[in-house]
Coordinates of C-alpha atoms in Angstrom, one line a residue:
Chain A
M1 CA 15.7 -8.5 22.1
N2 CA 13.7 -6.4 24.5
V3 CA 10.9 -8.1 26.5
I4 CA 7.4 -7.0 25.5
K5 CA 5.3 -4.8 27.7
D6 CA 2.9 -6.9 29.9
R7 CA 0.2 -4.3 29.9
V8 CA -1.0 -1.5 27.5
E9 CA -4.3 0.1 26.8
V10 CA -4.5 -1.0 23.2
A11 CA -2.8 -4.0 21.5
I12 CA -2.7 -3.6 17.7
I13 CA -2.1 -6.6 15.5
G14 CA -0.4 -5.7 12.2
G15 CA 2.3 -3.2 11.4
G16 CA 1.1 -2.0 8.1
I17 CA -0.1 1.6 7.5
S18 CA -3.3 0.9 9.5
G19 CA -1.6 -0.4 12.6
V20 CA 1.1 2.3 12.8
A21 CA -1.3 5.1 11.9
L22 CA -3.5 4.0 14.7
A23 CA -0.6 3.7 17.1
Y24 CA 0.3 7.3 16.3
E25 CA -3.2 8.7 16.6
L26 CA -3.6 6.9 20.0
S27 CA -0.2 7.9 21.3
K28 CA -1.0 11.5 20.4
R29 CA -4.1 11.2 22.6
G30 CA -2.0 9.9 25.5
V31 CA -3.1 6.2 25.1
E32 CA -0.5 3.6 25.7
V33 CA -0.3 1.2 22.7
A34 CA 1.7 -1.8 21.4
V35 CA 1.9 -2.9 17.8
F36 CA 2.7 -6.5 17.0
E37 CA 4.1 -7.2 13.5
K38 CA 5.1 -10.7 12.5
N39 CA 7.7 -9.5 10.0
F40 CA 9.0 -6.0 9.5
L41 CA 6.8 -2.9 9.3
G42 CA 5.0 -2.6 6.0
S43 CA 6.1 -6.1 4.9
G44 CA 2.5 -7.3 4.3
S45 CA 0.5 -5.3 1.8
T46 CA 1.4 -1.7 2.4
G47 CA 5.0 -2.0 1.2
R48 CA 3.8 -3.9 -1.9
C49 CA 1.1 -1.5 -3.0
G50 CA 1.1 1.0 -5.8
G51 CA 1.0 4.0 -3.4
G52 CA -2.0 5.7 -5.1
I53 CA -4.1 8.1 -3.1
R54 CA -7.5 8.8 -4.7
Q55 CA -10.8 10.2 -3.6
Q56 CA -12.8 9.4 -6.7
F57 CA -15.0 6.6 -5.4
S58 CA -18.6 5.7 -6.1
T59 CA -19.9 5.4 -2.5
E60 CA -20.2 8.2 0.0
E61 CA -18.4 6.2 2.7
N62 CA -15.3 5.7 0.6
I63 CA -15.3 9.2 -0.8
R64 CA -15.5 10.8 2.7
L65 CA -12.8 8.5 4.2
A66 CA -10.5 9.3 1.2
M67 CA -11.1 13.1 1.3
E68 CA -10.3 13.3 5.0
S69 CA -7.2 11.1 4.5
V70 CA -6.0 13.5 1.8
K71 CA -6.1 16.3 4.3
I72 CA -3.9 14.3 6.6
F73 CA -1.5 13.4 3.7
E74 CA -1.2 17.0 2.9
R75 CA 0.1 17.9 6.3
M76 CA 2.0 14.7 7.0
K77 CA 5.5 16.1 6.2
E78 CA 5.0 18.7 8.8
E79 CA 3.1 16.6 11.3
L80 CA 5.4 13.5 11.2
G81 CA 8.6 15.0 10.0
W82 CA 9.2 12.6 7.1
D83 CA 9.2 13.3 3.4
I84 CA 7.0 10.4 2.2
E85 CA 7.3 11.5 -1.5
Y86 CA 3.7 12.7 -1.5
Y87 CA 2.7 14.2 -4.8
Q88 CA -0.7 15.5 -5.8
G89 CA -0.5 14.8 -9.6
G90 CA -4.2 13.8 -9.8
Y91 CA -6.0 10.7 -10.9
L92 CA -7.2 10.3 -14.5
I93 CA -10.0 7.7 -14.7
L94 CA -10.9 6.6 -18.2
A95 CA -14.3 5.6 -19.4
H96 CA -14.5 3.2 -22.4
T97 CA -18.2 2.4 -22.6
E98 CA -21.5 4.3 -22.5
E99 CA -22.4 2.3 -19.4
E100 CA -19.2 3.6 -17.7
V101 CA -20.0 7.1 -18.8
K102 CA -23.3 6.8 -17.0
Q103 CA -21.7 5.4 -13.9
F104 CA -19.0 8.1 -13.9
E105 CA -21.6 10.9 -14.3
K106 CA -23.3 9.5 -11.2
N107 CA -20.0 9.3 -9.3
V108 CA -19.0 12.8 -10.2
R109 CA -22.4 14.2 -9.0
L110 CA -21.9 12.4 -5.7
Q111 CA -18.3 13.4 -5.4
R112 CA -19.1 17.1 -6.1
S113 CA -22.0 17.0 -3.6
L114 CA -19.4 16.0 -1.0
G115 CA -17.2 18.9 -2.0
L116 CA -14.6 17.1 -4.2
D117 CA -13.2 19.1 -7.1
V118 CA -13.5 16.6 -10.0
Q119 CA -13.4 17.5 -13.7
W120 CA -15.3 15.9 -16.5
L121 CA -13.2 15.4 -19.6
E122 CA -14.5 14.7 -23.1
R123 CA -12.5 12.5 -25.4
D124 CA -10.6 15.3 -27.0
E125 CA -9.7 16.8 -23.6
I126 CA -8.0 13.7 -22.2
N127 CA -4.7 14.6 -23.9
D128 CA -4.7 17.9 -22.1
I129 CA -3.9 16.0 -18.9
V130 CA -1.6 13.2 -20.4
P131 CA -0.4 14.2 -23.9
E132 CA 1.4 10.8 -24.3
L133 CA -1.8 8.7 -23.9
D134 CA -3.1 7.1 -27.1
V135 CA -6.8 8.0 -26.4
E136 CA -8.0 6.5 -29.7
G137 CA -5.9 3.3 -29.4
I138 CA -7.3 2.4 -26.0
G139 CA -10.9 3.4 -26.9
A140 CA -11.4 5.9 -24.2
I141 CA -14.5 8.1 -24.7
A142 CA -14.4 10.3 -21.7
A143 CA -12.6 10.6 -18.4
T144 CA -12.8 12.1 -14.9
Y145 CA -9.9 13.9 -13.3
C146 CA -9.3 15.0 -9.8
P147 CA -6.2 17.2 -9.4
T148 CA -5.9 16.7 -5.6
D149 CA -5.6 12.9 -5.9
G150 CA -2.0 11.7 -5.9
H151 CA 0.5 9.2 -4.6
A152 CA 3.3 8.6 -2.1
Y153 CA 6.0 6.0 -1.2
P154 CA 4.2 3.6 1.1
P155 CA 7.2 2.3 3.2
K156 CA 8.2 5.8 4.2
A157 CA 4.6 6.6 5.3
V158 CA 4.8 3.5 7.5
W159 CA 8.1 4.5 9.0
A160 CA 6.9 8.1 9.4
Y161 CA 3.9 7.1 11.5
A162 CA 6.0 4.5 13.4
D163 CA 8.8 6.8 14.3
K164 CA 6.4 9.5 15.6
A165 CA 4.4 7.0 17.5
R166 CA 7.5 5.6 19.2
E167 CA 8.6 9.2 20.0
L168 CA 5.2 9.6 21.8
G169 CA 5.7 6.4 23.7
A170 CA 4.2 3.6 21.5
H171 CA 5.8 0.1 21.7
I172 CA 6.3 -1.3 18.3
Y173 CA 7.4 -4.9 18.1
E174 CA 8.6 -6.2 14.8
F175 CA 9.3 -9.9 14.1
T176 CA 6.8 -10.7 16.8
E177 CA 3.9 -12.8 15.7
V178 CA 0.6 -12.9 17.6
K179 CA -0.4 -16.5 18.2
G180 CA -3.6 -15.9 20.1
I181 CA -6.1 -13.4 21.5
I182 CA -7.1 -13.6 25.1
V183 CA -10.9 -13.4 25.5
E184 CA -12.3 -13.3 29.1
N185 CA -16.0 -13.0 29.9
G186 CA -16.8 -12.1 26.3
R187 CA -14.1 -9.3 26.2
A188 CA -10.8 -9.2 24.4
S189 CA -8.2 -8.6 27.0
G190 CA -4.8 -9.1 25.4
V191 CA -2.7 -11.0 22.9
I192 CA -0.4 -14.0 23.2
T193 CA 2.7 -13.6 21.1
E194 CA 5.7 -15.8 20.4
R195 CA 7.6 -13.5 22.9
G196 CA 5.1 -13.5 25.7
E197 CA 1.7 -12.0 26.6
T198 CA 0.5 -8.4 26.6
R199 CA -2.7 -7.6 28.4
S200 CA -4.9 -4.7 27.1
R201 CA -8.3 -3.1 27.2
F202 CA -8.7 -3.2 23.4
V203 CA -7.3 -5.5 20.7
V204 CA -7.3 -4.1 17.2
N205 CA -7.2 -6.4 14.2
A206 CA -5.2 -4.5 11.6
A207 CA -3.7 -7.6 9.9
G208 CA -4.8 -6.8 6.4
A209 CA -5.2 -9.9 4.3
W210 CA -4.5 -12.0 7.4
S211 CA -7.4 -10.4 9.3
P212 CA -9.8 -13.4 9.0
I213 CA -7.1 -15.6 10.5
V214 CA -6.5 -13.1 13.4
A215 CA -10.3 -12.8 13.9
E216 CA -10.6 -16.5 14.2
M217 CA -8.2 -16.4 17.2
A218 CA -11.0 -14.5 19.0
G219 CA -13.7 -16.8 17.6
V220 CA -14.9 -14.1 15.2
K221 CA -15.7 -14.8 11.5
L222 CA -14.9 -12.1 8.9
P223 CA -16.1 -12.3 5.2
N224 CA -12.8 -10.9 3.9
K225 CA -10.8 -12.9 1.3
P226 CA -7.2 -12.5 0.2
Y227 CA -6.6 -11.9 -3.5
R228 CA -3.2 -11.7 -5.1
H229 CA -2.6 -8.5 -7.0
E230 CA 0.5 -8.2 -9.2
I231 CA 2.4 -5.1 -10.0
M232 CA 5.7 -4.0 -11.8
I233 CA 8.1 -1.1 -12.1
T234 CA 10.3 0.1 -14.9
E235 CA 13.6 1.8 -15.0
P236 CA 13.5 5.5 -14.0
L237 CA 12.6 8.0 -16.6
S238 CA 12.6 11.8 -16.6
H239 CA 9.4 13.1 -15.1
F240 CA 6.6 13.3 -17.6
L241 CA 3.5 11.7 -16.1
D242 CA 1.7 13.6 -13.4
P243 CA -1.5 11.6 -12.6
M244 CA -2.2 8.0 -11.8
V245 CA -4.0 6.7 -14.9
I246 CA -6.7 4.1 -14.2
S247 CA -9.1 2.1 -16.4
F248 CA -11.6 -0.2 -14.7
H249 CA -12.5 -1.4 -18.1
D250 CA -9.0 -2.8 -18.7
N251 CA -8.5 -3.4 -14.9
V252 CA -5.2 -1.5 -15.1
Y253 CA -3.5 1.4 -13.4
F254 CA -0.1 3.1 -13.6
R255 CA 1.8 6.2 -12.4
Q256 CA 5.3 7.6 -12.3
T257 CA 7.2 7.5 -9.0
M258 CA 9.2 10.4 -7.8
R259 CA 12.3 8.3 -8.6
G260 CA 11.0 8.2 -12.2
G261 CA 9.9 4.5 -12.7
I262 CA 6.5 3.7 -14.1
I263 CA 4.8 1.5 -11.5
G264 CA 1.5 -0.2 -12.4
G265 CA -0.7 -3.2 -11.9
W266 CA -3.3 -5.2 -13.7
G267 CA -6.0 -7.2 -12.0
D268 CA -6.5 -10.7 -13.4
P269 CA -10.3 -11.2 -13.4
E270 CA -9.6 -15.0 -13.2
E271 CA -7.6 -14.6 -9.9
K272 CA -8.7 -17.0 -7.2
P273 CA -8.6 -16.2 -3.5
G274 CA -5.5 -17.4 -1.6
F275 CA -2.2 -16.5 -0.1
N276 CA -0.4 -16.5 -3.4
F277 CA 2.7 -14.2 -3.8
A278 CA 4.0 -15.7 -7.0
S279 CA 5.0 -13.5 -10.0
S280 CA 3.3 -14.7 -13.2
L281 CA 4.3 -14.4 -16.8
K282 CA 0.6 -13.8 -17.6
F283 CA 0.7 -10.6 -15.6
I284 CA 3.9 -9.1 -16.9
T285 CA 3.1 -9.9 -20.6
T286 CA -0.5 -8.5 -20.2
M287 CA 0.8 -5.4 -18.4
A288 CA 3.5 -4.8 -21.0
R289 CA 0.8 -5.0 -23.8
L290 CA -1.4 -2.6 -21.9
L291 CA 1.4 -0.1 -21.3
R292 CA 2.4 -0.3 -25.0
K293 CA -1.2 0.4 -26.0
Y294 CA -1.8 3.2 -23.5
I295 CA 1.5 5.0 -24.0
P296 CA 3.3 3.8 -27.2
A297 CA 6.4 5.8 -26.3
L298 CA 7.0 3.4 -23.4
K299 CA 7.9 0.6 -25.8
P300 CA 11.7 0.8 -25.4
V301 CA 11.5 1.3 -21.6
R302 CA 12.8 -1.6 -19.6
V303 CA 10.9 -3.4 -16.8
L304 CA 13.1 -3.8 -13.7
R305 CA 10.9 -6.1 -11.6
Q306 CA 7.5 -7.5 -10.8
W307 CA 6.1 -8.6 -7.5
A308 CA 2.8 -9.4 -5.8
G309 CA 0.8 -8.4 -2.8
L310 CA -2.6 -9.2 -1.3
Y311 CA -5.9 -7.3 -1.5
D312 CA -8.0 -7.9 1.6
V313 CA -11.4 -8.0 -0.1
T314 CA -14.8 -7.6 1.5
P315 CA -18.1 -8.3 -0.3
D316 CA -18.7 -4.6 -0.9
A317 CA -15.1 -3.3 -1.3
K318 CA -15.5 -1.1 1.8
P319 CA -13.4 -1.5 4.9
I320 CA -14.5 -3.1 8.1
L321 CA -14.0 -0.7 11.0
G322 CA -15.0 -0.8 14.7
P323 CA -16.5 -3.2 17.2
V324 CA -18.0 -6.7 16.6
K325 CA -20.9 -7.9 18.7
E326 CA -19.4 -11.3 19.6
V327 CA -16.3 -10.0 21.5
E328 CA -16.3 -6.7 23.3
G329 CA -13.2 -4.6 22.9
F330 CA -12.1 -6.5 19.7
L331 CA -12.0 -3.8 17.0
Q332 CA -11.6 -4.3 13.3
M333 CA -9.5 -2.2 11.0
N334 CA -9.3 -4.2 7.8
G335 CA -11.0 -5.2 4.6
Y336 CA -9.8 -2.2 2.6
S337 CA -10.1 -4.2 -0.7
G338 CA -7.1 -2.6 -2.3
H339 CA -7.5 0.9 -1.0
G340 CA -6.0 0.6 2.5
F341 CA -3.0 2.8 2.0
M342 CA -5.0 5.8 0.9
V343 CA -7.7 5.7 3.5
A344 CA -5.8 4.4 6.5
P345 CA -4.9 7.8 7.9
M346 CA -8.6 8.8 8.4
C347 CA -9.6 5.3 9.6
A348 CA -6.9 5.6 12.3
V349 CA -8.4 8.9 13.4
L350 CA -11.9 7.3 13.6
L351 CA -10.7 4.3 15.6
A352 CA -8.7 6.5 17.9
Q353 CA -11.8 8.7 18.5
Y354 CA -13.9 5.6 19.1
I355 CA -11.4 4.2 21.7
T356 CA -11.0 7.4 23.6
G357 CA -14.7 8.2 23.5
E358 CA -14.3 11.4 21.4
P359 CA -17.1 12.4 19.0
L360 CA -16.6 10.6 15.7
S361 CA -15.8 12.7 12.6
I362 CA -17.6 10.1 10.4
P363 CA -20.1 7.6 11.8
L364 CA -18.7 4.0 12.0
E365 CA -21.9 2.1 11.5
P366 CA -21.7 1.9 7.7
F367 CA -18.3 0.2 8.2
S368 CA -19.6 -2.3 10.8
V369 CA -19.1 -6.0 9.9
E370 CA -22.8 -6.5 10.7
R371 CA -23.7 -4.8 7.4
F372 CA -23.0 -8.1 5.7
E373 CA -26.0 -9.7 7.5
K374 CA -28.1 -7.5 5.2
E375 CA -27.9 -7.0 1.4
V376 CA -25.0 -4.8 0.4
R377 CA -24.5 -2.3 -2.3
G378 CA -20.8 -2.2 -3.2
E379 CA -18.1 0.1 -4.4
V380 CA -18.0 -0.2 -8.1
S381 CA -14.9 1.9 -8.9
V382 CA -12.3 -0.7 -8.2
V383 CA -9.4 -2.3 -10.1
G384 CA -10.2 -5.9 -9.0
Chain B
M1 CA 32.2 8.8 10.0
S2 CA 35.2 9.2 7.8
D3 CA 35.3 11.0 4.5
D4 CA 36.2 7.7 2.9
Q5 CA 32.8 6.2 3.8
E6 CA 31.1 9.1 2.3
E7 CA 32.9 8.6 -1.0
E8 CA 32.7 4.9 -1.0
I9 CA 29.7 3.9 -3.1
V10 CA 27.8 0.7 -2.2
C11 CA 25.0 1.0 -4.7
R12 CA 25.9 2.5 -8.0
C13 CA 22.4 2.4 -9.6
E14 CA 20.8 4.4 -6.8
D15 CA 24.0 6.3 -5.7
V16 CA 24.1 5.1 -2.0
S17 CA 27.3 5.5 0.0
L18 CA 28.7 3.3 2.7
K19 CA 28.1 6.1 5.1
E20 CA 24.4 6.1 4.3
L21 CA 24.2 2.3 4.6
L22 CA 25.9 2.4 8.1
E23 CA 23.6 5.2 9.2
A24 CA 20.5 3.2 8.0
I25 CA 21.6 0.2 10.0
D26 CA 22.1 2.4 13.1
R27 CA 18.6 3.7 12.6
G28 CA 17.3 0.2 13.0
Y29 CA 16.9 -1.0 9.4
T30 CA 18.7 -4.3 10.1
T31 CA 17.5 -6.6 7.3
L32 CA 18.3 -6.4 3.6
D33 CA 14.5 -6.1 2.8
Q34 CA 14.3 -3.0 5.0
L35 CA 17.5 -1.5 3.7
K36 CA 16.2 -2.1 0.2
R37 CA 13.0 -0.1 0.8
Y38 CA 14.8 2.6 2.8
L39 CA 17.8 3.3 0.6
R40 CA 16.6 1.7 -2.7
I41 CA 19.7 -0.5 -2.8
G42 CA 18.8 -3.4 -5.0
M43 CA 16.0 -1.5 -6.7
G44 CA 18.1 -0.1 -9.6
H45 CA 19.2 -1.6 -12.9
C46 CA 21.5 -4.2 -11.4
Q47 CA 18.6 -5.5 -9.2
G48 CA 21.0 -6.0 -6.3
R49 CA 23.6 -8.1 -8.0
T50 CA 26.4 -5.7 -6.9
C51 CA 25.0 -3.7 -4.0
L52 CA 23.1 -6.3 -2.0
R53 CA 26.3 -8.5 -1.8
L54 CA 28.2 -5.5 -0.4
A55 CA 25.4 -4.5 1.9
A56 CA 25.1 -8.1 3.2
G57 CA 28.8 -8.0 4.1
V58 CA 28.5 -4.7 5.8
L59 CA 25.3 -5.7 7.7
A60 CA 26.8 -9.0 8.8
R61 CA 29.9 -7.3 10.2
K62 CA 27.7 -4.7 12.0
L63 CA 25.4 -7.4 13.5
G64 CA 28.2 -9.8 14.3
K65 CA 26.7 -12.4 12.0
R66 CA 28.1 -14.5 9.1
V67 CA 27.1 -13.3 5.6
D68 CA 25.2 -16.6 5.1
E69 CA 23.0 -15.8 8.1
I70 CA 21.8 -12.6 6.4
E71 CA 18.4 -13.2 4.8
W72 CA 18.3 -12.3 1.1
P73 CA 15.3 -10.3 -0.4
T74 CA 13.0 -12.2 -2.8
V75 CA 14.6 -12.4 -6.2
R76 CA 12.1 -10.7 -8.6
P77 CA 11.6 -11.4 -12.3
P78 CA 12.5 -10.5 -15.0
I79 CA 16.0 -10.7 -13.4
L80 CA 17.6 -8.6 -16.1
P81 CA 15.8 -5.4 -17.3
V82 CA 13.6 -6.3 -20.3
E83 CA 12.0 -3.9 -22.8
I84 CA 8.2 -3.5 -22.6
S85 CA 8.0 -4.1 -26.3
K86 CA 9.8 -7.5 -25.9
L87 CA 7.6 -8.6 -23.0
A88 CA 4.5 -7.6 -24.9
E89 CA 5.5 -10.0 -27.7
V90 CA 5.9 -13.0 -25.3
D91 CA 3.1 -15.5 -25.6
E92 CA 2.4 -16.4 -21.9
R93 CA 1.1 -19.8 -23.0
D94 CA 4.6 -20.6 -24.3
K95 CA 6.1 -22.5 -21.4
R96 CA 9.6 -23.1 -22.8

């Protein structure tokens, strides 16, 4: 085991997509960073997620973060030198009620005003995108479709960022848990790990569902709560499904991986917050019934495995990014509420810009934790 | 690397050779969990019953550890591949 660096510019807690993407963006700008990951890279939530990359959100903040992230995903193979199995097969979002139709109309207006190419599909046009979908059986009455949405294989995105960051001089410590944050004169000035101390000018909390625990180490309270989210994958099939299919009404999403398996999740509305990673029979039976209903042809297809990961949920389903007023130099990069993988690339750019004093591409204020002191209007397009 | 290693298959479901496994370990993927995500060994139909045992042995030898010191990835249900239609018919309240 190598001894950890005793001094860097930025100490990043958490080796998921956020932490390694930020390590890369900072290293690229000549800033010396260290990433501390208590397990292996991507072991927390990134490596467990569905890998979807969508831009169809209901709030301007989330749409802009996602659109900028897609631009980064589009050039990632070239920039980072890894094939992360990125595929722009689109997202098909189904509306089942008149109320949803109204909300989606509003979403599409907002998305288009921000320059996103989104299509409105009437009931009889949905099968043009996914012929196998039983539109009548699931009661879909309309849909939106964005062809530049897509998906990737999350573990490879993490390694792609980490490898490039290391190449540029970043120190990435796996199996190294942060036990404390050094705060001196109201300023975060390093981390205490199980392998020693590292002093730094900034400490970044990119610990996903564990972020409130990490924040507590610096005496900062975050409103995020961890929620289990279960997911499953089938045996590989020949490619037939291009887009991710989502229904907020049924709280379900699924897509086909480049290997061929159908991967999908269902959010249990009765799920309670907590660090629960158990696989449940309730999930797999519900998911099986939903898949059978959505695409009857999947009936004979076999499920290979199910697992669970944690959503890091904020009260308005938007991330928490940037400084906190209690502790100077303690930056937040968490609270993605189930959309971390898809927006982390742009969030990393923003935090790197903030740290180096560059002009920000997107203002950080709307993502400040201080927003929760006021009344909040949340993201409604979520599989909760 | 010898030709034998290229031809020796460790994971039949995902078609991974011994050579690929040894290269992955050399690249720093030194736990079964990482190797699983990197090479997809243990993600196929057998869910690791064949490949992970072999990989654990190879990994142990490379790291100079005993096989029982190698940490095993979480075993995921449903253990054996089960058809969607069969799972859909299970009543989850049935605790038998």
